[in-house]
Coordinates of C-alpha atoms in Angstrom, one line a residue:
Chain O
M21 CA -25.9 38.9 35.7
K22 CA -25.4 36.0 38.1
Y23 CA -28.6 34.4 36.8
L24 CA -27.3 34.7 33.2
F25 CA -24.0 33.2 34.2
C26 CA -25.7 30.2 35.8
L27 CA -27.9 29.7 32.8
L28 CA -24.8 29.8 30.5
L29 CA -22.9 27.3 32.7
T30 CA -25.9 24.9 32.8
G31 CA -26.3 25.2 29.0
I32 CA -22.6 24.4 28.4
T33 CA -22.8 21.5 30.8
I34 CA -25.8 20.0 29.1
L35 CA -24.4 20.5 25.6
T36 CA -21.0 19.0 26.4
S37 CA -22.5 16.1 28.3
C38 CA -24.7 15.2 25.3
T39 CA -22.2 15.6 22.5
G40 CA -20.0 12.8 21.1
K41 CA -19.9 9.1 22.1
R42 CA -18.3 7.7 25.2
P43 CA -14.6 7.4 24.6
Q44 CA -14.7 3.6 24.8
D45 CA -17.1 3.5 21.8
E46 CA -14.8 5.4 19.6
H47 CA -13.4 3.7 16.5
V48 CA -9.7 2.9 16.5
R49 CA -7.1 1.2 14.4
V50 CA -6.6 -2.1 16.1
V51 CA -3.2 -3.8 16.0
F52 CA -3.6 -7.2 17.7
D53 CA -1.3 -7.7 20.6
A54 CA -0.3 -11.4 20.5
G55 CA 2.0 -11.0 23.6
K56 CA 4.9 -13.4 23.4
L57 CA 3.4 -15.4 20.5
K58 CA 4.8 -14.8 17.0
F59 CA 3.0 -14.7 13.6
I60 CA 3.3 -18.2 12.1
A61 CA 0.6 -18.5 9.4
S62 CA -2.4 -17.0 7.7
S63 CA -5.4 -17.8 5.6
L64 CA -8.2 -16.1 3.7
H65 CA -11.7 -17.5 3.4
P66 CA -13.3 -16.1 0.2
G67 CA -16.8 -17.4 1.1
Q68 CA -16.9 -16.1 4.6
E69 CA -15.0 -12.9 3.6
T70 CA -12.5 -13.4 6.5
I71 CA -8.8 -13.3 6.8
S72 CA -7.0 -14.9 9.8
A73 CA -3.6 -14.7 11.4
L74 CA -2.2 -17.6 13.4
Y75 CA 0.2 -16.8 16.2
G76 CA 2.1 -19.3 18.3
N77 CA 5.0 -20.0 20.6
E78 CA 8.1 -22.1 19.7
A79 CA 6.4 -25.4 20.6
A80 CA 3.5 -24.4 18.3
Y81 CA 5.9 -23.7 15.5
R82 CA 7.5 -27.1 16.0
L83 CA 4.1 -28.8 16.1
L84 CA 2.8 -27.1 12.9
S85 CA 6.0 -27.2 10.9
A86 CA 7.2 -30.7 11.6
G87 CA 3.9 -32.2 12.5
D88 CA 5.4 -33.1 15.9
K89 CA 2.4 -34.7 17.4
Q90 CA 4.1 -35.2 20.7
A91 CA 4.8 -31.5 21.2
T92 CA 3.5 -30.2 24.4
G93 CA 3.1 -26.7 25.7
A94 CA 2.0 -25.4 22.3
E95 CA 0.1 -22.1 22.5
I96 CA -1.8 -21.0 19.4
K97 CA -4.1 -18.1 18.8
L98 CA -6.1 -17.9 15.5
V99 CA -7.3 -14.3 15.1
T100 CA -10.0 -13.8 12.5
W101 CA -11.0 -10.5 10.9
R102 CA -13.6 -9.6 8.3
F103 CA -11.8 -8.4 5.1
H104 CA -12.7 -5.3 3.3
D105 CA -11.8 -3.5 0.0
N106 CA -8.9 -1.2 0.8
P107 CA -10.4 2.3 0.4
Q108 CA -6.9 3.6 -0.6
Y109 CA -6.3 1.1 -3.4
T110 CA -8.9 -0.6 -5.7
G111 CA -7.8 -4.2 -6.2
S112 CA -6.5 -4.7 -2.6
R113 CA -8.3 -6.1 0.4
I114 CA -7.3 -5.6 4.0
N115 CA -8.4 -6.9 7.4
G116 CA -11.0 -4.8 9.1
A117 CA -13.6 -5.8 11.7
L118 CA -12.1 -8.1 14.4
L119 CA -14.4 -11.1 14.7
R120 CA -12.9 -13.7 17.0
V121 CA -9.9 -15.2 18.7
E122 CA -9.6 -18.9 19.1
T123 CA -7.0 -20.3 21.5
V124 CA -5.6 -23.8 21.4
H125 CA -3.2 -25.1 24.1
T126 CA -1.6 -28.6 24.0
V127 CA -1.2 -29.5 27.6
T128 CA -0.2 -33.0 26.6
P129 CA -0.7 -34.8 23.3
D130 CA -4.0 -36.2 24.7
S131 CA -5.1 -33.1 26.4
I132 CA -5.7 -30.1 24.2
T133 CA -7.8 -27.2 25.3
Y134 CA -9.9 -24.9 23.0
H135 CA -11.3 -21.5 23.8
L136 CA -13.3 -19.0 21.7
E137 CA -13.7 -15.3 22.3
G138 CA -15.8 -12.9 20.2
N139 CA -18.3 -13.8 17.4
P140 CA -19.5 -17.4 17.2
L141 CA -18.3 -19.5 14.3
P142 CA -20.5 -19.3 11.2
D143 CA -20.7 -23.1 10.8
K144 CA -21.1 -23.9 14.5
A145 CA -18.1 -26.3 14.4
T146 CA -17.2 -28.3 17.5
A147 CA -14.1 -27.7 19.5
A148 CA -12.6 -31.0 18.2
T149 CA -13.0 -30.0 14.6
R150 CA -11.6 -26.5 15.3
I151 CA -8.6 -28.0 17.0
Q152 CA -8.0 -30.3 14.1
Y153 CA -8.4 -27.4 11.6
I154 CA -6.1 -25.1 13.6
L155 CA -3.4 -27.8 14.0
G156 CA -3.5 -28.3 10.2
Y157 CA -1.9 -24.9 9.5
K158 CA 1.6 -24.8 8.0
P159 CA 4.0 -22.0 8.8
V160 CA 4.7 -19.4 6.1
Q161 CA 8.0 -19.8 4.3
F162 CA 10.8 -17.3 4.1
P163 CA 14.0 -17.8 2.0
G164 CA 16.3 -19.8 4.2
Q165 CA 15.0 -18.4 7.4
Q166 CA 12.8 -19.6 10.1
I167 CA 10.6 -17.7 12.5
F168 CA 12.2 -19.3 15.5
S169 CA 15.8 -19.0 14.5
H170 CA 17.6 -21.8 16.3
H171 CA 15.5 -24.5 14.5
Chain M
M30 CA 0.6 68.9 -20.3
E31 CA -2.0 66.1 -19.7
A32 CA -1.3 64.7 -23.2
T33 CA 2.5 64.5 -22.5
K34 CA 1.9 62.6 -19.3
K35 CA -0.3 60.2 -21.1
S36 CA 2.2 59.6 -23.9
I37 CA 5.0 59.0 -21.3
R38 CA 2.8 56.4 -19.6
I39 CA 2.0 54.6 -22.9
R40 CA 5.7 54.7 -23.8
R41 CA 6.5 53.0 -20.4
I42 CA 4.0 50.3 -21.0
Y43 CA 5.5 49.6 -24.4
L44 CA 9.0 49.5 -22.8
V45 CA 7.9 47.0 -20.2
L46 CA 6.1 44.9 -22.8
A47 CA 9.2 45.0 -25.0
A48 CA 11.4 44.0 -22.1
A49 CA 9.1 41.1 -21.2
V50 CA 9.2 39.9 -24.9
A51 CA 13.0 40.2 -25.0
V52 CA 13.4 38.3 -21.7
L53 CA 11.0 35.6 -23.0
A54 CA 12.9 35.4 -26.3
G55 CA 16.1 35.1 -24.4
L56 CA 14.8 32.3 -22.3
Q57 CA 14.2 30.2 -25.4
F58 CA 18.0 29.9 -25.9
F59 CA 18.1 28.0 -22.5
T60 CA 15.5 25.3 -23.4
A61 CA 16.9 21.8 -23.5
P62 CA 14.9 19.7 -26.0
L63 CA 13.0 16.7 -24.9
A64 CA 15.0 13.5 -25.5
S65 CA 13.7 11.7 -28.5
R66 CA 13.2 8.0 -27.7
P67 CA 12.0 5.2 -30.0
V68 CA 8.6 3.5 -29.8
T69 CA 9.4 -0.1 -29.0
G70 CA 6.0 -1.5 -28.2
H71 CA 2.4 -0.6 -27.3
I72 CA -0.3 -2.3 -25.1
T73 CA -1.6 -5.0 -27.4
T74 CA -4.3 -6.5 -25.3
A75 CA -6.6 -3.6 -24.4
P76 CA -9.8 -2.7 -26.3
K77 CA -9.8 0.3 -28.6
E78 CA -11.9 2.4 -26.2
V79 CA -9.4 1.9 -23.4
M80 CA -6.5 2.8 -25.7
A81 CA -8.4 5.9 -26.9
I82 CA -8.6 7.2 -23.3
L83 CA -4.9 6.4 -22.6
E84 CA -3.7 8.0 -25.8
R85 CA -5.7 11.2 -25.3
S86 CA -5.1 11.7 -21.6
C87 CA -1.8 10.0 -20.7
Y88 CA 0.4 9.8 -23.8
D89 CA 1.5 13.5 -23.7
C90 CA 3.6 12.7 -20.6
H91 CA 3.8 8.9 -20.3
S92 CA 5.1 8.0 -23.8
N93 CA 7.6 8.8 -26.5
E94 CA 4.8 10.1 -28.7
Q95 CA 4.0 13.6 -27.3
Q96 CA 1.6 15.9 -29.2
L97 CA 2.2 19.0 -27.2
S98 CA 0.5 22.3 -27.5
W99 CA 2.5 25.3 -28.8
F100 CA 2.7 26.9 -25.4
D101 CA 4.2 23.7 -23.9
H102 CA 7.3 24.4 -26.1
L103 CA 7.8 27.9 -24.7
A104 CA 10.3 28.5 -21.8
P105 CA 9.8 28.7 -18.9
A106 CA 6.7 26.4 -19.3
S107 CA 8.8 24.0 -21.4
W108 CA 11.2 23.5 -18.5
L109 CA 8.3 22.2 -16.3
V110 CA 6.9 20.2 -19.2
K111 CA 10.3 18.5 -19.8
K112 CA 10.7 17.7 -16.1
D113 CA 7.2 16.2 -15.8
I114 CA 7.7 14.1 -19.0
D115 CA 11.1 12.8 -18.0
K116 CA 9.7 11.8 -14.6
A117 CA 6.5 10.3 -16.2
R118 CA 8.5 8.2 -18.7
E119 CA 10.5 6.7 -15.8
V120 CA 7.3 5.7 -13.9
L121 CA 5.3 4.4 -16.8
N122 CA 5.9 4.6 -20.6
F123 CA 3.2 3.5 -23.0
S124 CA 5.7 3.5 -25.9
E125 CA 7.9 0.9 -24.3
W126 CA 5.3 -1.6 -23.1
D127 CA 7.2 -4.5 -24.6
K128 CA 9.4 -4.2 -21.5
V129 CA 6.3 -4.8 -19.3
S130 CA 5.5 -8.4 -18.1
P131 CA 1.8 -9.5 -18.1
A132 CA 1.8 -9.3 -14.3
A133 CA 3.3 -5.8 -14.4
H134 CA 0.7 -4.9 -17.0
T135 CA -2.1 -5.8 -14.5
G136 CA -0.3 -4.0 -11.7
N137 CA 0.1 -0.9 -13.9
M138 CA -3.5 -0.9 -15.0
Y139 CA -4.6 -1.0 -11.3
A140 CA -2.2 1.9 -10.6
I141 CA -3.7 3.9 -13.5
L142 CA -7.3 3.1 -12.3
N143 CA -6.5 4.2 -8.8
M144 CA -4.8 7.4 -9.9
L145 CA -7.8 8.3 -12.2
Q146 CA -10.4 7.4 -9.5
A147 CA -8.6 9.6 -6.9
G148 CA -8.4 12.5 -9.5
K149 CA -4.6 12.6 -9.2
M150 CA -4.1 12.0 -12.9
P151 CA -3.9 13.7 -15.3
L152 CA -2.1 16.1 -13.0
P153 CA -4.6 18.9 -12.2
P154 CA -2.5 21.8 -13.5
Y155 CA -1.9 19.9 -16.7
A156 CA -5.7 19.2 -17.0
L157 CA -6.4 22.8 -16.4
L158 CA -4.3 23.9 -19.4
H159 CA -5.3 20.9 -21.5
P160 CA -9.0 20.4 -20.8
G161 CA -9.2 17.7 -23.6
A162 CA -7.1 15.4 -21.4
K163 CA -9.6 15.3 -18.6
V164 CA -11.1 11.8 -18.0
S165 CA -14.9 11.6 -17.3
A166 CA -16.5 9.2 -14.8
A167 CA -17.9 7.1 -17.7
E168 CA -14.3 6.8 -19.1
I169 CA -13.0 5.8 -15.7
D170 CA -15.7 3.0 -15.7
I171 CA -14.3 1.8 -19.1
I172 CA -10.8 1.6 -17.6
K173 CA -12.2 -0.1 -14.5
K174 CA -14.1 -2.7 -16.4
Y175 CA -11.0 -3.6 -18.4
T176 CA -8.7 -3.6 -15.3
L177 CA -11.0 -5.9 -13.3
S178 CA -11.3 -8.3 -16.2
L179 CA -7.5 -8.8 -16.1
T180 CA -7.6 -10.3 -12.6
S181 CA -10.8 -12.3 -13.1
K182 CA -9.1 -14.0 -16.1
S183 CA -5.8 -14.9 -14.4
K184 CA -6.4 -16.9 -11.2
E185 CA -2.9 -17.6 -10.3
A186 CA -3.4 -19.4 -7.0
T187 CA -1.5 -22.7 -7.0
T188 CA -2.5 -25.8 -5.1
A189 CA -0.6 -27.0 -2.1
S190 CA 1.2 -29.8 -4.0
E191 CA 2.9 -27.1 -6.2
H192 CA 4.3 -25.4 -3.2
P193 CA 8.1 -25.1 -3.7
A194 CA 10.4 -25.4 -0.8
V195 CA 12.5 -22.3 -0.2
A196 CA 14.3 -23.4 3.0
G197 CA 17.9 -24.1 2.3
S198 CA 18.5 -21.3 -0.2
I199 CA 20.0 -19.2 2.6
P200 CA 21.6 -15.9 1.3
E201 CA 25.1 -15.9 2.8
K202 CA 24.8 -12.2 3.6
F203 CA 21.7 -10.1 3.9
P204 CA 21.4 -7.7 0.9
V205 CA 21.3 -3.9 0.9
S206 CA 19.1 -1.9 -1.3
P207 CA 20.9 0.8 -3.5
N208 CA 19.4 3.5 -1.3
G209 CA 21.0 2.0 1.8
V210 CA 18.0 0.2 3.3
K211 CA 19.3 -3.1 4.7
Y212 CA 17.4 -6.4 4.8
T213 CA 16.9 -7.8 8.2
N214 CA 15.0 -11.0 9.3
A215 CA 14.2 -9.3 12.6
F216 CA 10.8 -8.4 11.2
M217 CA 9.7 -12.0 11.7
Q218 CA 9.6 -11.3 15.4
W219 CA 7.8 -8.0 15.1
T220 CA 4.1 -7.1 15.5
V221 CA 1.7 -7.8 12.7
I222 CA 0.1 -4.5 11.8
S223 CA -2.3 -5.8 9.1
M224 CA -2.9 -8.4 6.4
S225 CA -3.9 -7.8 2.8
T226 CA -4.2 -9.2 -0.7
L227 CA -3.5 -7.6 -4.0
F228 CA -5.8 -8.7 -6.9
D229 CA -5.9 -12.5 -7.1
N230 CA -2.1 -12.7 -7.1
S231 CA -0.7 -12.3 -3.7
I232 CA -1.4 -12.5 0.0
R233 CA 0.6 -10.3 2.4
V234 CA 1.4 -9.8 6.0
I235 CA 2.6 -6.3 7.2
Y236 CA 4.9 -6.3 10.2
G237 CA 6.0 -3.2 12.1
N238 CA 8.7 -2.7 14.7
D239 CA 7.7 -1.3 18.1
I240 CA 7.9 2.3 16.9
A241 CA 5.7 1.6 13.9
A242 CA 3.2 -0.4 15.8
K243 CA 2.9 2.4 18.4
A244 CA 2.5 5.0 15.6
V245 CA -0.4 3.0 14.1
R246 CA -2.2 2.6 17.5
E247 CA -1.8 6.3 18.2
E248 CA -2.4 7.4 14.5
N249 CA 0.8 9.2 14.6
F250 CA 1.1 9.5 10.8
H251 CA 2.0 13.1 10.1
P252 CA 4.8 12.5 10.1
W253 CA 5.5 8.9 11.1
P254 CA 8.3 8.9 13.8
D255 CA 11.8 8.4 12.6
G256 CA 12.9 4.8 13.3
S257 CA 9.6 3.3 12.2
V258 CA 10.2 0.3 10.0
V259 CA 7.4 -1.5 8.2
V260 CA 7.9 -4.8 6.3
K261 CA 5.4 -6.3 3.9
A262 CA 6.0 -10.0 3.3
V263 CA 4.4 -11.1 0.1
W264 CA 3.5 -14.7 -1.0
K265 CA 1.7 -16.2 -3.9
Q266 CA -1.8 -17.3 -3.2
E267 CA -2.2 -21.1 -2.7
L268 CA -5.5 -22.9 -2.5
S269 CA -5.9 -25.2 0.5
P270 CA -8.0 -28.4 0.4
E271 CA -10.6 -26.5 2.5
G272 CA -11.0 -23.9 -0.3
E273 CA -9.1 -21.3 1.6
I274 CA -6.2 -19.1 0.3
R275 CA -3.0 -19.6 2.1
P276 CA 0.5 -18.1 1.6
G277 CA 2.5 -20.2 -0.9
E278 CA 5.7 -19.4 -2.6
F279 CA 7.6 -16.4 -1.1
I280 CA 7.6 -13.5 -3.6
N281 CA 9.3 -10.6 -1.8
A282 CA 9.7 -8.5 1.3
Q283 CA 9.0 -4.8 0.9
F284 CA 10.6 -2.5 3.4
M285 CA 9.7 1.1 4.3
E286 CA 12.1 2.7 6.8
K287 CA 11.4 6.2 8.2
N288 CA 14.3 8.6 8.3
A289 CA 13.2 12.2 7.5
Q290 CA 16.8 13.4 6.8
Q291 CA 18.1 10.5 4.8
Y292 CA 15.1 10.0 2.5
K293 CA 14.0 13.6 1.9
S294 CA 13.0 13.1 -1.7
T295 CA 10.7 10.2 -0.9
E296 CA 8.7 11.9 1.9
G297 CA 11.2 10.6 4.6
W298 CA 10.6 6.9 3.7
G299 CA 13.4 4.7 2.5
F300 CA 11.8 2.1 0.2
A301 CA 13.3 -1.3 -0.6
K302 CA 12.2 -4.6 -2.2
F303 CA 14.0 -7.9 -1.8
S304 CA 12.7 -10.6 -4.1
G305 CA 12.9 -14.3 -4.6
P306 CA 14.9 -16.9 -2.7
S307 CA 18.1 -14.8 -3.1
L308 CA 16.3 -11.7 -1.8
E309 CA 17.5 -9.7 -4.8
P310 CA 17.2 -6.0 -4.1
T311 CA 15.2 -3.9 -6.6
G312 CA 16.8 -0.9 -8.3
K313 CA 20.1 -0.1 -9.9
T314 CA 20.6 3.3 -8.4
P315 CA 19.5 5.0 -5.1
M316 CA 17.0 7.0 -7.2
F317 CA 14.8 3.9 -8.0
A318 CA 12.2 4.8 -5.3
E319 CA 11.8 8.3 -6.7
Q320 CA 11.1 6.9 -10.1
S321 CA 8.7 4.2 -9.0
C322 CA 7.5 3.6 -5.4
I323 CA 6.8 7.1 -4.1
S324 CA 4.6 8.3 -7.0
C325 CA 1.7 6.0 -6.0
H326 CA 2.3 6.3 -2.3
R327 CA 2.5 10.1 -2.5
Q328 CA -0.7 10.4 -4.5
L329 CA -2.9 7.8 -3.0
A330 CA -1.8 7.3 0.6
E331 CA -1.1 10.8 1.9
S332 CA -3.8 10.5 4.6
T333 CA -2.0 7.6 6.3
G334 CA 1.5 9.1 6.0
Y335 CA 2.2 7.3 2.6
L336 CA 1.4 3.8 3.8
F337 CA -1.3 1.7 2.0
D338 CA -1.9 -1.1 4.5
V339 CA -2.7 0.7 7.7
P340 CA -5.5 -1.0 9.6
L341 CA -9.0 0.4 9.0
K342 CA -10.4 2.6 11.7
I343 CA -13.6 0.6 12.1
N344 CA -13.3 -1.3 15.4
P345 CA -14.7 0.1 18.7
D346 CA -11.9 0.6 21.1
S347 CA -13.7 -1.5 23.7
I348 CA -12.9 -4.6 21.6
I349 CA -9.2 -4.4 22.7
A350 CA -10.2 -5.1 26.3
K351 CA -12.7 -7.8 25.3
I352 CA -10.5 -9.8 22.9
R353 CA -7.0 -10.8 23.8

């Protein structure tokens, strides 16, 4: 009886340890946490099948909306996802696999840092061209309202 | 003795049958006739084979030109038929297509395609009693081909130079939808849950308040917690010099506000749409969402608690720690 119990316990241990994936490999619905940064702009690249969201702080909003080249302290994150057909609605596309996060920080007008996390860029662009590209975004428009309200 | 018992049993069966017939006959006096409405306009741009499918499978409910079976006229079935037709006509009416704009025509065709693909239309009980209304896979392909052709024809993306300025047209007071959902610009500070496009017409960003963002991360959809608010901001697509699509002119902001008690008839969600520079609310009565929004959300997005643009479950959770 004791032998049977031990055998059963071993069997259960082996089976449970081999089933399923490790928790960290499970698939989840990702909502990007931009911290204190706010959504400012977006874009969709039909050729690369990507969709991006640009987040920033108030200085970034000022820089992008008014082209205030002297703005310092701007923090920007460009978050890029692969887009997919929405399985719930033919005709709609939605962001899916998270590809990369690019961060731009304007320390001074002459000192701008760039950092890339995640998948490499498809066109192997340099940091300088990416900074120029990211700083070329314009904020989305809402009727009579601005993302940072006191401006 | 045995013969007498048998004759009593037969008499009882006749009596029950006669009573059933009498009740059925009586019910016919309580049948309200289906409202007769004129035909003001049909779809004029669809090929014959598309129209043949729509006429055969959809017109009995979604039109003013019903060709009902005899049993559809008999109470109590007629009560259900009338209720379904009244509701169907409010959602989509093929006999009043002159009221439908070209953009709405495209949107409606996509809605029809999605309902057919999901097997939600014709309604399964109706299809069971009316097998001729069933739509085959080959017929769905015909509808799909036509529907996809509508968006490939009409590339509506504008270029950056056509981008109209909307700042300055500030609504003095934020509007309220007829069902009580209030517009708020607080969503601009909320978390972005997802981004999407619809056909080639619009690019969208879906915001959620803290309750909604937490519900998505935890997949707490059945039901979504009360207090969740999701706002879909919709812009026209605009082509950038780099060949990208960017948000252009603001079209509308679509709200879904969860309050199980207040919005019982729409699965606990209060729907609202605020359009254009003046944020004009959609709907004339509080019933508007029952007649339009919820029908698609209920049929096609049940698995995500009636929301369409919930992020796909395709990223490994380790990515959250890696990318910030």
